[in-house]
Amino acid sequence: MGFPMASNLLRKTESPFVVYDTHAPTTLKFTQLAKELKLSKNVSVAATPRDVAAECDVIVTMLPAGPHVRSVYLDEKNGLLAGINGRVNVLLIDSSTIDVATSRHVAEIAGQAGAVMLDAPVSGGTLGAEAGTLTFMVGSPTIETFTLAKDTLFVHMGKNIVHCGTVGNGQVAKICNNMMLGISMIAAAETMNLGVRLGMDPKLLAGIINTSSGRSWSTDTYNPCPGVLPNVPASRDYTGGFGTSLMAKDLSLAVSAAHESKSTVTLGAVAHQIYNQVSTQKEYKIKDFSSIYKWLNDNSEK
């Protein structure tokens, strides 16, 4: 996700970039893109997050989970806050999807260090990141900071940029959205599997659903049945896209938040159990989360 987002920023702003990634081929790919765009002079590669912060006044992070965010921001030796080193009003934007408590904790410590931090998780997947049509769900301490980030950064990477309230509320919106997505993808997969096994043409069935009350993003934009839609993971053996392990993680965040807030999430909990099971199986661990269709079919009686 981070690479296509940064690529759009590079193309559309031509601002100086300092990049860091633990996966060296990703930074190499980014520097090669800059070379192709004749913007090599605008891009340098840092050795640590601290080195990024030492040179930048606006920093965007995209990380897998809460522990990674804590480490990248708070590590006393090589973390971002160590690199800021007392400079005030450095703008920190974390687009990871993590637990609300970690998001607010890191933002509080960043504030104590003189920085301003926003949480800005995204929705739209890799396709949206590449197209620059992501939805940003932004938690910001002030509307002024949100507007600044929106006008200078988010508009170059996304189409829908929403101020969700205070810091951490972006994460609230994201985990609620992804809980709904996980539930609806299972529903779409079960429905398509049932119809196909009963002899229905999958494209015809999807067309009926998508002009009826059962329509959802999981049926009309990201249908899990192979051959229904081109250019989606289901039509390329579920490669690329949003992994089953990531969906399991996001559903875990939602279920944990529900427990903390004493909210009932019956279907969310079941969806979490299903994706947890699927993501531990070798065949599905690195597949897109729409591979739940294949999993259901493989586990149905022949």
mmCIF file of C-alpha atoms in Angstrom:
data_model
loop_
_atom_site.group_PDB
_atom_site.id
_atom_site.type_symbol
_atom_site.label_atom_id
_atom_site.label_comp_id
_atom_site.label_asym_id
_atom_site.label_seq_id
_atom_site.Cartn_x
_atom_site.Cartn_y
_atom_site.Cartn_z
ATOM 1 C CA MET A 1 0.000 0.000 0.000
ATOM 2 C CA GLY A 2 2.745 2.428 0.908
ATOM 3 C CA PHE A 3 4.509 2.175 -2.439
ATOM 4 C CA PRO A 4 1.588 3.191 -4.707
ATOM 5 C CA MET A 5 0.577 5.917 -2.252
ATOM 6 C CA ALA A 6 4.091 7.371 -2.242
ATOM 7 C CA SER A 7 4.267 6.977 -6.018
ATOM 8 C CA ASN A 8 1.216 9.190 -6.461
ATOM 9 C CA LEU A 9 2.728 11.808 -4.177
ATOM 10 C CA LEU A 10 5.952 11.728 -6.166
ATOM 11 C CA ARG A 11 4.170 12.101 -9.502
ATOM 12 C CA LYS A 12 1.759 14.810 -8.403
ATOM 13 C CA THR A 13 3.806 16.978 -6.052
ATOM 14 C CA GLU A 14 7.424 16.503 -7.174
ATOM 15 C CA SER A 15 8.407 17.243 -3.569
ATOM 16 C CA PRO A 16 11.708 16.067 -2.067
ATOM 17 C CA PHE A 17 11.361 12.577 -0.572
ATOM 18 C CA VAL A 18 13.285 10.702 2.080
ATOM 19 C CA VAL A 19 12.119 7.078 2.134
ATOM 20 C CA TYR A 20 12.675 4.117 4.412
ATOM 21 C CA ASP A 21 11.483 0.518 4.259
ATOM 22 C CA THR A 22 12.765 -2.624 5.957
ATOM 23 C CA HIS A 23 12.249 -4.361 2.598
ATOM 24 C CA ALA A 24 15.125 -3.014 0.505
ATOM 25 C CA PRO A 25 13.633 -4.015 -2.888
ATOM 26 C CA THR A 26 10.736 -1.639 -2.218
ATOM 27 C CA THR A 27 12.991 1.377 -1.771
ATOM 28 C CA LEU A 28 14.958 0.298 -4.842
ATOM 29 C CA LYS A 29 11.731 0.111 -6.830
ATOM 30 C CA PHE A 30 10.823 3.620 -5.656
ATOM 31 C CA THR A 31 14.192 5.092 -6.626
ATOM 32 C CA GLN A 32 13.873 3.425 -10.039
ATOM 33 C CA LEU A 33 10.450 5.028 -10.471
ATOM 34 C CA ALA A 34 11.944 8.402 -9.582
ATOM 35 C CA LYS A 35 14.634 7.834 -12.202
ATOM 36 C CA GLU A 36 12.013 7.011 -14.846
ATOM 37 C CA LEU A 37 10.162 10.213 -13.941
ATOM 38 C CA LYS A 38 13.426 12.164 -14.067
ATOM 39 C CA LEU A 39 13.001 13.014 -10.378
ATOM 40 C CA SER A 40 15.976 11.133 -8.948
ATOM 41 C CA LYS A 41 17.317 14.300 -7.370
ATOM 42 C CA ASN A 42 14.134 14.474 -5.289
ATOM 43 C CA VAL A 43 14.541 11.062 -3.645
ATOM 44 C CA SER A 44 16.990 9.797 -1.040
ATOM 45 C CA VAL A 45 16.947 6.597 1.008
ATOM 46 C CA ALA A 46 17.380 6.705 4.782
ATOM 47 C CA ALA A 47 18.993 4.008 6.923
ATOM 48 C CA THR A 48 16.539 4.312 9.837
ATOM 49 C CA PRO A 49 13.259 6.041 10.729
ATOM 50 C CA ARG A 50 15.301 8.416 12.855
ATOM 51 C CA ASP A 51 17.225 9.522 9.768
ATOM 52 C CA VAL A 52 13.943 10.205 7.974
ATOM 53 C CA ALA A 53 12.728 12.414 10.811
ATOM 54 C CA ALA A 54 15.997 14.307 10.969
ATOM 55 C CA GLU A 55 15.404 15.580 7.425
ATOM 56 C CA CYS A 56 11.613 15.856 7.096
ATOM 57 C CA ASP A 57 8.887 18.094 8.511
ATOM 58 C CA VAL A 58 6.049 15.927 7.136
ATOM 59 C CA ILE A 59 6.230 12.157 7.640
ATOM 60 C CA VAL A 60 3.761 9.484 6.486
ATOM 61 C CA THR A 61 3.926 5.905 7.743
ATOM 62 C CA MET A 62 2.164 2.737 6.575
ATOM 63 C CA LEU A 63 2.886 -0.235 8.832
ATOM 64 C CA PRO A 64 1.433 -3.721 9.427
ATOM 65 C CA ALA A 65 0.331 -3.550 13.069
ATOM 66 C CA GLY A 66 0.412 -1.699 16.392
ATOM 67 C CA PRO A 67 3.777 -3.054 17.619
ATOM 68 C CA HIS A 68 5.430 -1.848 14.409
ATOM 69 C CA VAL A 69 3.962 1.635 14.889
ATOM 70 C CA ARG A 70 5.218 1.764 18.475
ATOM 71 C CA SER A 71 8.681 0.695 17.375
ATOM 72 C CA VAL A 72 8.983 3.038 14.391
ATOM 73 C CA TYR A 73 7.794 6.058 16.363
ATOM 74 C CA LEU A 74 9.002 5.395 19.900
ATOM 75 C CA ASP A 75 12.275 3.458 19.635
ATOM 76 C CA GLU A 76 14.700 5.523 21.692
ATOM 77 C CA LYS A 77 17.632 4.952 19.361
ATOM 78 C CA ASN A 78 16.218 4.833 15.837
ATOM 79 C CA GLY A 79 12.590 5.955 16.141
ATOM 80 C CA LEU A 80 10.980 8.919 14.425
ATOM 81 C CA LEU A 81 10.560 10.919 17.625
ATOM 82 C CA ALA A 82 14.261 10.492 18.370
ATOM 83 C CA GLY A 83 15.016 11.994 14.966
ATOM 84 C CA ILE A 84 12.707 14.969 15.494
ATOM 85 C CA ASN A 85 14.918 15.877 18.426
ATOM 86 C CA GLY A 86 12.803 18.684 19.871
ATOM 87 C CA ARG A 87 11.707 20.358 16.621
ATOM 88 C CA VAL A 88 8.144 21.619 16.948
ATOM 89 C CA ASN A 89 5.168 21.284 14.597
ATOM 90 C CA VAL A 90 6.533 18.346 12.640
ATOM 91 C CA LEU A 91 3.468 16.705 11.063
ATOM 92 C CA LEU A 92 3.205 12.937 11.560
ATOM 93 C CA ILE A 93 0.580 10.949 9.659
ATOM 94 C CA ASP A 94 0.095 7.256 10.321
ATOM 95 C CA SER A 95 -1.988 5.430 7.717
ATOM 96 C CA SER A 96 -1.598 2.011 9.322
ATOM 97 C CA THR A 97 -4.639 0.100 10.524
ATOM 98 C CA ILE A 98 -4.013 -0.547 14.214
ATOM 99 C CA ASP A 99 -5.802 -0.605 17.548
ATOM 100 C CA VAL A 100 -7.275 2.660 18.782
ATOM 101 C CA ALA A 101 -5.356 2.590 22.074
ATOM 102 C CA THR A 102 -1.955 2.409 20.374
ATOM 103 C CA SER A 103 -2.882 5.162 17.941
ATOM 104 C CA ARG A 104 -3.871 7.525 20.741
ATOM 105 C CA HIS A 105 -0.920 6.564 22.941
ATOM 106 C CA VAL A 106 1.679 7.249 20.245
ATOM 107 C CA ALA A 107 -0.047 10.518 19.289
ATOM 108 C CA GLU A 108 0.022 11.651 22.918
ATOM 109 C CA ILE A 109 3.749 11.003 23.234
ATOM 110 C CA ALA A 110 4.369 12.703 19.884
ATOM 111 C CA GLY A 111 2.481 15.737 21.153
ATOM 112 C CA GLN A 112 4.633 15.838 24.263
ATOM 113 C CA ALA A 113 7.655 15.902 21.949
ATOM 114 C CA GLY A 114 6.255 18.927 20.103
ATOM 115 C CA ALA A 115 4.983 17.101 17.014
ATOM 116 C CA VAL A 116 1.423 16.923 15.683
ATOM 117 C CA MET A 117 0.113 13.467 14.821
ATOM 118 C CA LEU A 118 -2.902 12.310 12.803
ATOM 119 C CA ASP A 119 -4.208 8.802 12.290
ATOM 120 C CA ALA A 120 -5.344 8.355 8.699
ATOM 121 C CA PRO A 121 -6.077 4.721 7.819
ATOM 122 C CA VAL A 122 -7.279 4.088 4.293
ATOM 123 C CA SER A 123 -9.846 2.037 2.426
ATOM 124 C CA GLY A 124 -9.825 1.075 -1.229
ATOM 125 C CA GLY A 125 -7.119 -1.559 -1.383
ATOM 126 C CA THR A 126 -4.148 -1.679 -3.699
ATOM 127 C CA LEU A 127 -6.323 -0.806 -6.702
ATOM 128 C CA GLY A 128 -7.458 2.391 -4.988
ATOM 129 C CA ALA A 129 -3.910 3.184 -3.911
ATOM 130 C CA GLU A 130 -2.644 2.835 -7.475
ATOM 131 C CA ALA A 131 -5.506 4.888 -8.909
ATOM 132 C CA GLY A 132 -5.259 7.585 -6.221
ATOM 133 C CA THR A 133 -8.885 7.045 -5.206
ATOM 134 C CA LEU A 134 -8.447 5.922 -1.605
ATOM 135 C CA THR A 135 -10.762 6.919 1.204
ATOM 136 C CA PHE A 136 -8.872 8.480 4.111
ATOM 137 C CA MET A 137 -10.479 8.296 7.556
ATOM 138 C CA VAL A 138 -8.661 10.955 9.521
ATOM 139 C CA GLY A 139 -8.424 11.556 13.227
ATOM 140 C CA SER A 140 -6.941 14.996 13.894
ATOM 141 C CA PRO A 141 -6.545 17.174 16.984
ATOM 142 C CA THR A 142 -7.861 20.207 15.064
ATOM 143 C CA ILE A 143 -9.802 20.879 11.880
ATOM 144 C CA GLU A 144 -6.991 23.217 10.779
ATOM 145 C CA THR A 145 -4.419 20.414 10.896
ATOM 146 C CA PHE A 146 -6.793 18.111 9.032
ATOM 147 C CA THR A 147 -7.334 20.736 6.319
ATOM 148 C CA LEU A 148 -3.594 21.295 5.934
ATOM 149 C CA ALA A 149 -2.938 17.573 5.538
ATOM 150 C CA LYS A 150 -5.880 17.173 3.181
ATOM 151 C CA ASP A 151 -4.900 19.999 0.855
ATOM 152 C CA THR A 152 -1.188 19.190 0.703
ATOM 153 C CA LEU A 153 -1.139 15.386 0.875
ATOM 154 C CA PHE A 154 -4.376 13.423 0.940
ATOM 155 C CA VAL A 155 -5.864 14.915 -2.240
ATOM 156 C CA HIS A 156 -2.936 13.470 -4.199
ATOM 157 C CA MET A 157 -3.571 9.944 -2.918
ATOM 158 C CA GLY A 158 -7.307 9.775 -2.320
ATOM 159 C CA LYS A 159 -10.747 10.754 -3.484
ATOM 160 C CA ASN A 160 -12.718 10.774 -0.242
ATOM 161 C CA ILE A 161 -11.031 12.429 2.720
ATOM 162 C CA VAL A 162 -13.129 12.473 5.873
ATOM 163 C CA HIS A 163 -12.426 14.158 9.204
ATOM 164 C CA CYS A 164 -13.633 11.630 11.778
ATOM 165 C CA GLY A 165 -12.966 13.727 14.861
ATOM 166 C CA THR A 166 -10.159 13.488 17.368
ATOM 167 C CA VAL A 167 -7.030 11.358 17.075
ATOM 168 C CA GLY A 168 -7.887 7.654 17.051
ATOM 169 C CA ASN A 169 -11.287 8.127 15.458
ATOM 170 C CA GLY A 170 -9.844 7.327 12.053
ATOM 171 C CA GLN A 171 -9.017 3.886 13.413
ATOM 172 C CA VAL A 172 -12.534 3.568 14.820
ATOM 173 C CA ALA A 173 -14.010 4.240 11.378
ATOM 174 C CA LYS A 174 -11.567 1.868 9.673
ATOM 175 C CA ILE A 175 -12.122 -1.141 11.916
ATOM 176 C CA CYS A 176 -15.896 -0.678 11.690
ATOM 177 C CA ASN A 177 -15.671 -0.512 7.891
ATOM 178 C CA ASN A 178 -13.438 -3.560 7.663
ATOM 179 C CA MET A 179 -15.621 -5.581 9.992
ATOM 180 C CA MET A 180 -18.504 -4.872 7.624
ATOM 181 C CA LEU A 181 -16.282 -5.772 4.654
ATOM 182 C CA GLY A 182 -15.221 -9.092 6.162
ATOM 183 C CA ILE A 183 -18.813 -10.029 6.936
ATOM 184 C CA SER A 184 -20.067 -8.990 3.489
ATOM 185 C CA MET A 185 -17.285 -10.862 1.663
ATOM 186 C CA ILE A 186 -18.210 -14.073 3.449
ATOM 187 C CA ALA A 187 -21.862 -13.438 2.568
ATOM 188 C CA ALA A 188 -20.972 -12.787 -1.080
ATOM 189 C CA ALA A 189 -18.808 -15.908 -1.235
ATOM 190 C CA GLU A 190 -21.473 -18.111 0.351
ATOM 191 C CA THR A 191 -24.135 -16.719 -1.974
ATOM 192 C CA MET A 192 -22.096 -17.146 -5.151
ATOM 193 C CA ASN A 193 -20.965 -20.627 -4.109
ATOM 194 C CA LEU A 194 -24.561 -21.671 -3.416
ATOM 195 C CA GLY A 195 -25.868 -20.318 -6.715
ATOM 196 C CA VAL A 196 -23.091 -21.846 -8.819
ATOM 197 C CA ARG A 197 -23.443 -25.245 -7.142
ATOM 198 C CA LEU A 198 -27.167 -25.113 -7.879
ATOM 199 C CA GLY A 199 -26.419 -24.616 -11.568
ATOM 200 C CA MET A 200 -26.593 -20.826 -11.961
ATOM 201 C CA ASP A 201 -24.240 -19.007 -14.311
ATOM 202 C CA PRO A 202 -22.022 -16.916 -11.995
ATOM 203 C CA LYS A 203 -22.052 -13.783 -14.171
ATOM 204 C CA LEU A 204 -25.817 -13.926 -14.492
ATOM 205 C CA LEU A 205 -26.240 -14.441 -10.748
ATOM 206 C CA ALA A 206 -23.877 -11.567 -9.943
ATOM 207 C CA GLY A 207 -25.746 -9.324 -12.375
ATOM 208 C CA ILE A 208 -29.059 -10.081 -10.683
ATOM 209 C CA ILE A 209 -27.623 -9.474 -7.214
ATOM 210 C CA ASN A 210 -26.041 -6.216 -8.341
ATOM 211 C CA THR A 211 -29.380 -4.849 -9.540
ATOM 212 C CA SER A 212 -31.209 -6.103 -6.466
ATOM 213 C CA SER A 213 -31.228 -5.585 -2.713
ATOM 214 C CA GLY A 214 -28.294 -7.958 -2.109
ATOM 215 C CA ARG A 215 -25.819 -5.701 -3.874
ATOM 216 C CA SER A 216 -22.605 -4.752 -2.059
ATOM 217 C CA TRP A 217 -19.019 -3.735 -2.836
ATOM 218 C CA SER A 218 -18.094 -7.385 -2.395
ATOM 219 C CA THR A 219 -20.440 -8.376 -5.230
ATOM 220 C CA ASP A 220 -20.261 -5.505 -7.727
ATOM 221 C CA THR A 221 -16.648 -4.337 -7.421
ATOM 222 C CA TYR A 222 -14.639 -7.179 -5.863
ATOM 223 C CA ASN A 223 -16.681 -10.288 -6.614
ATOM 224 C CA PRO A 224 -14.995 -13.380 -5.128
ATOM 225 C CA CYS A 225 -16.130 -15.812 -7.853
ATOM 226 C CA PRO A 226 -13.492 -16.369 -10.571
ATOM 227 C CA GLY A 227 -14.430 -15.048 -13.995
ATOM 228 C CA VAL A 228 -17.198 -12.698 -12.891
ATOM 229 C CA LEU A 229 -15.051 -9.561 -12.999
ATOM 230 C CA PRO A 230 -11.739 -8.877 -14.742
ATOM 231 C CA ASN A 231 -8.825 -7.280 -12.926
ATOM 232 C CA VAL A 232 -9.779 -8.509 -9.454
ATOM 233 C CA PRO A 233 -7.854 -11.100 -7.407
ATOM 234 C CA ALA A 234 -10.527 -13.775 -7.974
ATOM 235 C CA SER A 235 -9.671 -13.769 -11.680
ATOM 236 C CA ARG A 236 -5.927 -14.184 -11.103
ATOM 237 C CA ASP A 237 -5.926 -17.053 -8.608
ATOM 238 C CA TYR A 238 -6.460 -14.624 -5.715
ATOM 239 C CA THR A 239 -2.972 -13.145 -5.976
ATOM 240 C CA GLY A 240 -2.324 -9.553 -4.945
ATOM 241 C CA GLY A 241 -4.914 -7.512 -3.112
ATOM 242 C CA PHE A 242 -5.667 -7.652 0.621
ATOM 243 C CA GLY A 243 -4.439 -10.821 2.313
ATOM 244 C CA THR A 244 -6.542 -13.155 4.442
ATOM 245 C CA SER A 245 -4.111 -12.643 7.326
ATOM 246 C CA LEU A 246 -4.652 -8.876 7.144
ATOM 247 C CA MET A 247 -8.418 -9.322 7.200
ATOM 248 C CA ALA A 248 -8.054 -11.637 10.195
ATOM 249 C CA LYS A 249 -5.966 -8.952 11.897
ATOM 250 C CA ASP A 250 -8.506 -6.205 11.224
ATOM 251 C CA LEU A 251 -11.371 -8.367 12.446
ATOM 252 C CA SER A 252 -9.349 -9.092 15.571
ATOM 253 C CA LEU A 253 -9.024 -5.338 16.139
ATOM 254 C CA ALA A 254 -12.782 -4.936 15.737
ATOM 255 C CA VAL A 255 -13.627 -7.791 18.098
ATOM 256 C CA SER A 256 -11.151 -6.503 20.701
ATOM 257 C CA ALA A 257 -12.600 -2.994 20.439
ATOM 258 C CA ALA A 258 -16.091 -4.441 20.802
ATOM 259 C CA HIS A 259 -15.021 -6.253 23.957
ATOM 260 C CA GLU A 260 -13.501 -3.078 25.405
ATOM 261 C CA SER A 261 -16.610 -1.022 24.602
ATOM 262 C CA LYS A 262 -19.023 -3.813 25.613
ATOM 263 C CA SER A 263 -20.545 -3.886 22.106
ATOM 264 C CA THR A 264 -22.217 -6.960 20.634
ATOM 265 C CA VAL A 265 -20.675 -8.035 17.316
ATOM 266 C CA THR A 266 -22.090 -11.499 16.723
ATOM 267 C CA LEU A 267 -21.384 -11.659 12.989
ATOM 268 C CA GLY A 268 -18.089 -9.826 13.399
ATOM 269 C CA ALA A 269 -16.918 -12.472 15.863
ATOM 270 C CA VAL A 270 -17.947 -15.302 13.527
ATOM 271 C CA ALA A 271 -16.203 -13.602 10.585
ATOM 272 C CA HIS A 272 -13.070 -13.284 12.724
ATOM 273 C CA GLN A 273 -13.160 -16.996 13.570
ATOM 274 C CA ILE A 274 -13.548 -17.923 9.900
ATOM 275 C CA TYR A 275 -10.746 -15.685 8.623
ATOM 276 C CA ASN A 276 -8.516 -16.741 11.499
ATOM 277 C CA GLN A 277 -8.987 -20.342 10.416
ATOM 278 C CA VAL A 278 -8.472 -19.596 6.720
ATOM 279 C CA SER A 279 -5.369 -17.445 7.251
ATOM 280 C CA THR A 280 -3.562 -20.207 9.149
ATOM 281 C CA GLN A 281 -3.793 -22.587 6.190
ATOM 282 C CA LYS A 282 -0.714 -22.498 3.976
ATOM 283 C CA GLU A 283 -2.672 -22.388 0.724
ATOM 284 C CA TYR A 284 -4.662 -19.330 1.780
ATOM 285 C CA LYS A 285 -2.341 -17.387 4.067
ATOM 286 C CA ILE A 286 -0.949 -15.166 1.307
ATOM 287 C CA LYS A 287 -4.069 -15.173 -0.867
ATOM 288 C CA ASP A 288 -6.458 -12.238 -1.174
ATOM 289 C CA PHE A 289 -9.281 -12.243 1.356
ATOM 290 C CA SER A 290 -11.808 -12.938 -1.416
ATOM 291 C CA SER A 291 -10.291 -16.444 -1.602
ATOM 292 C CA ILE A 292 -12.861 -17.253 1.071
ATOM 293 C CA TYR A 293 -14.963 -18.289 -1.959
ATOM 294 C CA LYS A 294 -12.428 -20.964 -2.927
ATOM 295 C CA TRP A 295 -12.119 -22.060 0.697
ATOM 296 C CA LEU A 296 -15.883 -22.499 0.976
ATOM 297 C CA ASN A 297 -16.011 -24.413 -2.293
ATOM 298 C CA ASP A 298 -13.088 -26.633 -1.307
ATOM 299 C CA ASN A 299 -14.772 -27.402 2.002
ATOM 300 C CA SER A 300 -18.182 -28.167 0.496
ATOM 301 C CA GLU A 301 -19.135 -31.744 -0.275
ATOM 302 C CA LYS A 302 -18.458 -32.598 -3.907
#
